[in-house]
mmCIF file of C-alpha atoms in Angstrom:
data_model
loop_
_atom_site.group_PDB
_atom_site.id
_atom_site.type_symbol
_atom_site.label_atom_id
_atom_site.label_comp_id
_atom_site.label_asym_id
_atom_site.label_seq_id
_atom_site.Cartn_x
_atom_site.Cartn_y
_atom_site.Cartn_z
ATOM 1 C CA MET H 1045 -17.446 3.685 -9.155
ATOM 2 C CA MET H 1046 -19.423 7.033 -9.338
ATOM 3 C CA GLU H 1047 -18.470 9.631 -11.876
ATOM 4 C CA THR H 1048 -16.008 12.101 -10.638
ATOM 5 C CA ASN H 1049 -14.908 15.429 -11.479
ATOM 6 C CA VAL H 1050 -11.228 16.689 -11.004
ATOM 7 C CA LEU H 1051 -10.860 19.138 -8.625
ATOM 8 C CA GLU H 1052 -9.849 22.588 -9.339
ATOM 9 C CA LEU H 1053 -8.691 23.860 -6.058
ATOM 10 C CA SER H 1054 -5.500 22.171 -4.982
ATOM 11 C CA LEU H 1055 -6.119 20.312 -1.848
ATOM 12 C CA GLN H 1056 -2.488 19.703 -1.647
ATOM 13 C CA ASP H 1057 -2.358 23.627 -0.655
ATOM 14 C CA LEU H 1058 -4.355 23.368 2.125
ATOM 15 C CA ILE H 1059 -2.278 20.357 3.857
ATOM 16 C CA MET H 1060 0.988 20.366 5.774
ATOM 17 C CA VAL H 1061 1.864 17.048 4.000
ATOM 18 C CA THR H 1062 4.221 17.145 0.628
ATOM 19 C CA LYS H 1063 5.793 14.988 -1.407
ATOM 20 C CA PRO H 1064 7.808 12.345 -1.375
ATOM 21 C CA TYR H 1065 5.413 11.497 1.676
ATOM 22 C CA ASN H 1066 2.071 12.837 -0.169
ATOM 23 C CA ILE H 1067 2.282 10.638 -3.498
ATOM 24 C CA LEU H 1068 -1.644 10.516 -4.080
ATOM 25 C CA GLU H 1069 -2.258 11.566 -7.620
ATOM 26 C CA ASP H 1070 -5.198 12.067 -9.891
ATOM 27 C CA ILE H 1071 -7.221 13.492 -6.710
ATOM 28 C CA LYS H 1072 -11.155 13.783 -7.668
ATOM 29 C CA THR H 1073 -14.355 14.251 -6.213
ATOM 30 C CA ASP H 1074 -17.692 12.434 -6.691
ATOM 31 C CA GLU H 1075 -21.376 14.087 -6.523
ATOM 32 C CA GLU H 1076 -21.322 12.393 -3.003
ATOM 33 C CA GLY H 1077 -18.774 14.762 -1.450
ATOM 34 C CA ASN H 1078 -16.234 11.790 -1.455
ATOM 35 C CA VAL H 1079 -12.560 12.517 -2.523
ATOM 36 C CA ILE H 1080 -10.541 9.833 -4.560
ATOM 37 C CA ALA H 1081 -7.010 9.507 -5.612
ATOM 38 C CA SER H 1082 -4.787 6.799 -7.053
ATOM 39 C CA VAL H 1083 -1.884 5.706 -5.806
ATOM 40 C CA LYS H 1084 1.032 3.151 -6.722
ATOM 41 C CA ASN H 1085 2.320 0.401 -4.256
ATOM 42 C CA GLU H 1086 5.570 2.345 -3.033
ATOM 43 C CA TYR H 1087 6.655 0.389 -0.149
ATOM 44 C CA LEU H 1088 5.816 -3.466 1.388
ATOM 45 C CA MET H 1089 8.367 -5.111 4.094
ATOM 46 C CA LYS H 1090 9.218 -8.281 2.742
ATOM 47 C CA GLN H 1091 7.806 -9.937 5.942
ATOM 48 C CA GLU H 1092 3.942 -8.507 5.047
ATOM 49 C CA SER H 1093 2.530 -10.317 2.085
ATOM 50 C CA GLY H 1094 0.891 -7.784 -0.177
ATOM 51 C CA PRO H 1095 -0.506 -6.744 -2.324
ATOM 52 C CA MET H 1096 -0.037 -3.281 -0.024
ATOM 53 C CA GLN H 1097 1.365 -3.330 3.715
ATOM 54 C CA CYS H 1098 -1.436 -2.329 6.162
ATOM 55 C CA SER H 1099 0.412 0.942 7.555
ATOM 56 C CA GLU H 1100 0.758 1.833 3.610
ATOM 57 C CA PHE H 1101 -2.544 1.954 3.437
ATOM 58 C CA GLY H 1102 -2.983 3.647 6.676
ATOM 59 C CA ARG H 1103 -0.648 6.793 5.477
ATOM 60 C CA HIS H 1104 -2.283 7.329 2.238
ATOM 61 C CA ALA H 1105 -6.197 6.928 3.719
ATOM 62 C CA ALA H 1106 -4.770 9.558 6.399
ATOM 63 C CA ILE H 1107 -3.323 12.241 3.693
ATOM 64 C CA LEU H 1108 -6.309 11.834 1.815
ATOM 65 C CA GLY H 1109 -8.441 12.147 4.506
ATOM 66 C CA SER H 1110 -6.661 15.164 5.476
ATOM 67 C CA MET H 1111 -7.743 16.700 2.068
ATOM 68 C CA LEU H 1112 -11.575 15.744 2.599
ATOM 69 C CA LEU H 1113 -11.643 17.969 5.949
ATOM 70 C CA ALA H 1114 -9.174 20.323 4.251
ATOM 71 C CA LYS H 1115 -11.933 20.550 1.529
ATOM 72 C CA ASN H 1116 -14.582 21.080 3.813
ATOM 73 C CA ASN H 1117 -13.376 23.054 6.227
ATOM 74 C CA THR H 1118 -14.555 26.703 6.177
ATOM 75 C CA ARG H 1119 -11.099 28.349 6.655
ATOM 76 C CA GLN H 1120 -9.431 27.899 3.537
ATOM 77 C CA GLU H 1121 -5.931 28.376 4.529
ATOM 78 C CA LYS H 1122 -3.205 25.886 5.488
ATOM 79 C CA HIS H 1123 -3.856 23.657 8.268
ATOM 80 C CA TYR H 1124 -2.191 20.555 10.435
ATOM 81 C CA TYR H 1125 -4.405 17.696 10.071
ATOM 82 C CA LEU H 1126 -2.926 15.461 12.571
ATOM 83 C CA ALA H 1127 -4.268 11.790 12.333
ATOM 84 C CA ILE H 1128 -4.405 10.784 16.122
ATOM 85 C CA LYS H 1129 -6.467 7.089 15.457
ATOM 86 C CA ALA H 1130 -6.632 4.934 12.655
ATOM 87 C CA ASP H 1131 -8.613 1.494 12.622
ATOM 88 C CA LEU H 1132 -7.841 -0.351 9.785
ATOM 89 C CA THR H 1133 -8.938 -3.564 8.643
ATOM 90 C CA ARG H 1134 -7.967 -6.050 5.706
ATOM 91 C CA ASN H 1135 -11.163 -7.277 3.651
ATOM 92 C CA HIS H 1136 -9.378 -10.671 2.824
ATOM 93 C CA LEU H 1137 -6.119 -12.464 2.949
ATOM 94 C CA GLU H 1138 -5.413 -13.552 -0.934
ATOM 95 C CA VAL H 1139 -1.853 -12.336 -1.873
ATOM 96 C CA TYR H 1140 -1.745 -11.110 -5.202
ATOM 97 C CA GLU H 1141 0.424 -8.384 -7.302
ATOM 98 C CA ASN H 1142 -1.123 -5.208 -7.866
ATOM 99 C CA GLU H 1143 0.901 -1.528 -8.602
ATOM 100 C CA GLU H 1144 -1.742 0.741 -8.656
ATOM 101 C CA PHE H 1145 -4.770 1.235 -6.481
ATOM 102 C CA THR H 1146 -8.189 3.850 -5.701
ATOM 103 C CA ILE H 1147 -8.824 5.463 -2.305
ATOM 104 C CA LYS H 1148 -11.936 7.037 -1.912
ATOM 105 C CA VAL H 1149 -12.734 8.904 1.503
ATOM 106 C CA SER H 1150 -15.807 9.843 3.058
ATOM 107 C CA PRO H 1151 -16.634 12.369 5.576
ATOM 108 C CA ILE H 1152 -17.948 10.709 8.996
ATOM 109 C CA SER H 1153 -17.633 13.971 11.221
ATOM 110 C CA GLN H 1154 -16.020 17.649 11.613
ATOM 111 C CA THR H 1155 -15.704 19.940 13.704
ATOM 112 C CA LYS H 1156 -13.346 22.998 14.083
ATOM 113 C CA ARG H 1157 -10.282 21.119 15.696
ATOM 114 C CA ALA H 1158 -11.383 17.703 15.040
ATOM 115 C CA GLY H 1159 -12.493 15.593 12.372
ATOM 116 C CA SER H 1160 -12.798 11.893 11.331
ATOM 117 C CA VAL H 1161 -13.340 9.903 7.686
ATOM 118 C CA TYR H 1162 -13.853 6.666 6.608
ATOM 119 C CA GLY H 1163 -11.991 4.977 3.633
ATOM 120 C CA GLU H 1164 -11.532 2.006 1.369
ATOM 121 C CA LEU H 1165 -8.727 0.878 -0.882
ATOM 122 C CA PHE H 1166 -9.509 -0.811 -4.490
ATOM 123 C CA ASP H 1167 -7.488 -2.486 -6.563
ATOM 124 C CA SER H 1168 -7.606 -2.492 -10.067
ATOM 125 C CA ASN H 1169 -10.221 -4.693 -10.338
ATOM 126 C CA ASP H 1170 -12.192 -2.894 -8.116
ATOM 127 C CA ASN H 1171 -11.929 -5.196 -4.945
ATOM 128 C CA VAL H 1172 -11.959 -3.903 -1.838
ATOM 129 C CA LEU H 1173 -8.753 -4.496 -0.316
ATOM 130 C CA PHE H 1174 -8.907 -2.471 2.939
ATOM 131 C CA THR H 1175 -11.163 -0.233 5.255
ATOM 132 C CA ALA H 1176 -10.180 2.664 7.513
ATOM 133 C CA GLU H 1177 -11.616 4.861 10.030
ATOM 134 C CA VAL H 1178 -9.101 7.810 10.922
ATOM 135 C CA GLY H 1179 -9.591 10.829 13.434
ATOM 136 C CA TYR H 1180 -7.865 13.577 13.348
ATOM 137 C CA MET H 1181 -6.920 16.521 15.700
ATOM 138 C CA VAL H 1182 -6.939 19.973 13.408
ATOM 139 C CA LEU H 1183 -4.712 22.515 14.256
ATOM 140 C CA ASN H 1184 -3.998 26.016 12.455
ATOM 141 C CA ARG H 1185 -0.308 26.968 11.414
ATOM 142 C CA THR H 1186 0.383 29.661 14.032
ATOM 143 C CA THR H 1187 -1.013 27.079 17.021
ATOM 144 C CA PHE H 1188 1.263 24.103 15.831
ATOM 145 C CA GLN H 1189 4.412 26.138 15.211
ATOM 146 C CA ARG H 1190 3.760 27.805 18.658
ATOM 147 C CA LEU H 1191 3.488 24.984 20.465
ATOM 148 C CA ASN H 1192 6.595 23.083 18.269
ATOM 149 C CA ALA H 1193 8.633 25.848 18.282
ATOM 150 C CA ASN H 1194 11.433 24.079 20.018
ATOM 151 C CA ASN H 1195 11.359 21.459 17.171
ATOM 152 C CA LYS H 1196 12.094 23.886 14.531
ATOM 153 C CA ILE H 1197 14.771 23.274 12.066
ATOM 154 C CA GLU H 1198 16.314 25.479 8.938
ATOM 155 C CA ASN H 1199 17.605 24.279 6.084
ATOM 156 C CA ILE H 1200 17.108 20.780 5.931
ATOM 157 C CA LEU H 1201 18.733 19.200 2.895
ATOM 158 C CA SER H 1202 16.361 16.837 0.469
ATOM 159 C CA GLN H 1203 17.401 13.565 -0.118
ATOM 160 C CA GLU H 1204 18.081 11.481 -3.380
ATOM 161 C CA ILE H 1205 16.164 8.610 -2.305
ATOM 162 C CA SER H 1206 12.606 8.235 -0.768
ATOM 163 C CA PRO H 1207 12.956 7.320 3.112
ATOM 164 C CA TYR H 1208 9.957 6.052 2.311
ATOM 165 C CA LYS H 1209 10.950 3.435 0.089
ATOM 166 C CA VAL H 1210 14.136 2.724 1.984
ATOM 167 C CA ARG H 1211 13.920 2.854 5.632
ATOM 168 C CA LYS H 1212 15.403 2.361 8.560
ATOM 169 C CA ARG H 1213 14.802 -1.002 10.283
ATOM 170 C CA LEU H 1214 14.153 -1.807 13.947
ATOM 171 C CA ARG H 1215 17.411 -2.579 15.434
ATOM 172 C CA ASN H 1216 18.267 -4.713 19.065
ATOM 173 C CA VAL H 1217 14.943 -6.960 18.921
ATOM 174 C CA PHE H 1218 14.517 -9.001 21.593
ATOM 175 C CA VAL H 1219 12.177 -11.270 22.590
ATOM 176 C CA ASP H 1220 11.665 -12.787 25.940
ATOM 177 C CA GLU H 1221 8.847 -15.474 26.014
ATOM 178 C CA ASN H 1222 5.532 -13.225 24.720
ATOM 179 C CA LYS H 1223 6.910 -9.985 25.271
ATOM 180 C CA ILE H 1224 9.402 -8.439 22.339
ATOM 181 C CA SER H 1225 11.080 -4.720 22.478
ATOM 182 C CA ALA H 1226 13.485 -3.065 19.853
ATOM 183 C CA THR H 1227 14.910 0.299 19.253
ATOM 184 C CA TYR H 1228 14.458 2.559 16.336
ATOM 185 C CA GLY H 1229 17.044 4.887 17.747
ATOM 186 C CA VAL H 1230 17.401 8.719 16.801
ATOM 187 C CA VAL H 1231 15.011 10.122 14.669
ATOM 188 C CA ASN H 1232 16.788 12.103 11.588
ATOM 189 C CA SER H 1233 15.167 15.027 9.914
ATOM 190 C CA SER H 1234 15.646 12.926 6.244
ATOM 191 C CA GLU H 1235 13.693 10.063 7.382
ATOM 192 C CA CYS H 1236 10.628 12.712 7.840
ATOM 193 C CA GLU H 1237 10.719 14.594 4.068
ATOM 194 C CA GLY H 1238 7.007 15.896 3.429
ATOM 195 C CA HIS H 1239 5.884 15.922 7.479
ATOM 196 C CA PHE H 1240 6.523 18.447 8.228
ATOM 197 C CA GLU H 1241 8.349 21.517 6.475
ATOM 198 C CA ASN H 1242 10.888 22.995 9.008
ATOM 199 C CA TYR H 1243 9.110 20.642 11.600
ATOM 200 C CA PRO H 1244 10.387 17.289 10.758
ATOM 201 C CA CYS H 1245 8.702 14.142 12.591
ATOM 202 C CA LEU H 1246 8.372 10.755 11.920
ATOM 203 C CA PRO H 1247 4.831 10.048 10.244
ATOM 204 C CA VAL H 1248 2.573 7.692 11.930
ATOM 205 C CA ALA H 1249 2.268 5.309 9.400
ATOM 206 C CA ILE H 1250 6.083 4.736 9.713
ATOM 207 C CA VAL H 1251 5.703 4.155 13.289
ATOM 208 C CA GLY H 1252 2.790 1.676 12.359
ATOM 209 C CA GLY H 1253 5.099 0.169 9.830
ATOM 210 C CA LEU H 1254 7.529 -0.477 12.410
ATOM 211 C CA PHE H 1255 4.269 -1.755 14.786
ATOM 212 C CA GLY H 1256 4.479 -4.453 11.931
ATOM 213 C CA ASP H 1257 7.944 -5.260 11.807
ATOM 214 C CA LEU H 1258 7.388 -6.167 15.632
ATOM 215 C CA ALA H 1259 4.542 -8.071 14.833
ATOM 216 C CA VAL H 1260 5.860 -10.345 12.640
ATOM 217 C CA ASN H 1261 9.211 -10.794 14.795
ATOM 218 C CA LEU H 1262 6.889 -11.372 17.528
ATOM 219 C CA LEU H 1263 5.083 -14.054 15.210
ATOM 220 C CA GLU H 1264 7.970 -15.800 14.311
ATOM 221 C CA HIS H 1265 8.871 -16.532 17.725
ATOM 222 C CA VAL H 1266 5.375 -17.787 18.530
ATOM 223 C CA THR H 1267 4.353 -19.889 15.539
ATOM 224 C CA GLY H 1268 7.865 -20.135 13.477
ATOM 225 C CA CYS H 1269 6.136 -18.365 10.990
ATOM 226 C CA HIS H 1270 8.389 -15.711 8.470
ATOM 227 C CA GLN H 1271 5.538 -14.152 6.415
ATOM 228 C CA MET H 1272 2.396 -12.862 7.969
ATOM 229 C CA ILE H 1273 -0.844 -11.004 6.830
ATOM 230 C CA ASP H 1274 -2.093 -7.768 8.941
ATOM 231 C CA LYS H 1275 -5.239 -8.579 9.444
ATOM 232 C CA SER H 1276 -6.366 -5.621 11.672
ATOM 233 C CA ALA H 1277 -4.589 -2.514 13.449
ATOM 234 C CA VAL H 1278 -6.012 0.147 15.691
ATOM 235 C CA ILE H 1279 -3.149 2.632 16.062
ATOM 236 C CA ASN H 1280 -3.465 5.538 18.448
ATOM 237 C CA ALA H 1281 -1.079 8.337 18.015
ATOM 238 C CA LYS H 1282 -0.645 10.377 21.414
ATOM 239 C CA ARG H 1283 2.255 12.911 20.029
ATOM 240 C CA LEU H 1284 4.787 13.653 17.179
ATOM 241 C CA ALA H 1285 8.347 12.050 17.660
ATOM 242 C CA PHE H 1286 10.808 14.792 16.439
ATOM 243 C CA ALA H 1287 13.953 14.917 14.802
ATOM 244 C CA GLY H 1288 16.571 14.197 17.238
ATOM 245 C CA GLU H 1289 14.624 12.153 19.775
ATOM 246 C CA PHE H 1290 15.224 8.245 20.049
ATOM 247 C CA VAL H 1291 12.459 5.794 19.621
ATOM 248 C CA HIS H 1292 12.111 2.606 20.993
ATOM 249 C CA PHE H 1293 9.243 -0.324 21.346
ATOM 250 C CA GLU H 1294 7.635 -2.683 23.641
ATOM 251 C CA GLY H 1295 5.318 -5.426 23.027
ATOM 252 C CA LYS H 1296 3.480 -8.215 24.392
ATOM 253 C CA LEU H 1297 1.449 -11.041 23.068
ATOM 254 C CA LEU H 1298 -2.278 -10.699 23.868
ATOM 255 C CA GLU H 1299 -3.571 -13.727 22.358
ATOM 256 C CA GLN H 1300 -2.305 -16.805 20.266
ATOM 257 C CA LYS H 1301 -5.167 -18.590 18.065
ATOM 258 C CA GLU H 1302 -5.121 -21.842 16.403
ATOM 259 C CA ASP H 1303 -4.758 -20.604 12.813
ATOM 260 C CA ASN H 1304 -1.275 -18.944 13.239
ATOM 261 C CA THR H 1305 -3.043 -15.913 14.253
ATOM 262 C CA ILE H 1306 -1.742 -13.772 17.380
ATOM 263 C CA VAL H 1307 -2.862 -10.665 18.602
ATOM 264 C CA MET H 1308 -0.379 -8.231 20.046
ATOM 265 C CA PHE H 1309 -0.624 -4.800 21.903
ATOM 266 C CA ALA H 1310 2.668 -2.668 21.787
ATOM 267 C CA GLN H 1311 3.662 0.964 22.292
ATOM 268 C CA ALA H 1312 6.385 3.239 20.618
ATOM 269 C CA PHE H 1313 8.381 5.259 23.303
ATOM 270 C CA VAL H 1314 10.258 8.490 23.567
ATOM 271 C CA GLY H 1315 12.049 7.787 26.814
ATOM 272 C CA ASP H 1316 9.485 7.082 29.207
ATOM 273 C CA GLU H 1317 6.511 8.849 27.425
ATOM 274 C CA VAL H 1318 4.305 6.958 25.193
ATOM 275 C CA ILE H 1319 3.981 8.560 21.836
ATOM 276 C CA ALA H 1320 2.108 5.792 19.981
ATOM 277 C CA ASP H 1321 0.393 2.433 20.837
ATOM 278 C CA VAL H 1322 -1.324 -0.425 18.202
ATOM 279 C CA THR H 1323 -3.463 -3.555 18.820
ATOM 280 C CA THR H 1324 -3.024 -5.685 15.821
ATOM 281 C CA GLU H 1325 -4.122 -8.858 14.684
ATOM 282 C CA VAL H 1326 -1.552 -10.686 12.041
ATOM 283 C CA VAL H 1327 -1.709 -14.301 10.915
ATOM 284 C CA GLY H 1328 0.990 -16.283 9.768
ATOM 285 C CA VAL H 1329 1.197 -17.423 5.916
#
């Protein structure tokens, strides 16, 4: 990787995502305008083979990508960089242990209200495990808070355990032939720490992880495999799910292949409104 320089400007101060959701460290830039960071592997559901969960990579790539957009924004003030689409691909199916990773994001496009980045995840041997393209909607603080005034919560208590290490899992999972449904339940503010202050909402990466949970249940029903690798996922986030809202999921099998691979399409709902959807390809291992 190219020689890099530690940023003098704190890009964390220009985005609205904070700890414990943002755990990126050693943030740097290189001569080509990329932003690079290191991150430790924080979460992997036991049914998805590592070294990192696909949605977890999406989490870190989206946060670092928002920093890149913030760096290049002509208005150097806090904005909400909302990831509205992520196209994630795993480069190989090898399963191994790796605790610390490097993420690099590069600019694709950027306007006043939108942007997109390309990201790569490197293991400790500089092998590329995942790649991603992430698209964003960009809102200034005044606009976001005006649009979501009804979702504001003051005096939220911080939890001792990060909700990104210990997560609420899907309940009431029901599979009927090639269809699957499940509930997440009511979003609690404690499950959204760092995303966003006084406007707690379920991160898209958490929704992505729940899509993965849904996929492994459908995979087990169709193929009998209890363990999976998420080969690719295209996630579209249509709106945020705020604290107090009830989230449920529905999915269906699109394709079954010979090598214990399935393709699933699924949606997440608040009431009858779709808040996100995914098309994902997973393989049983």
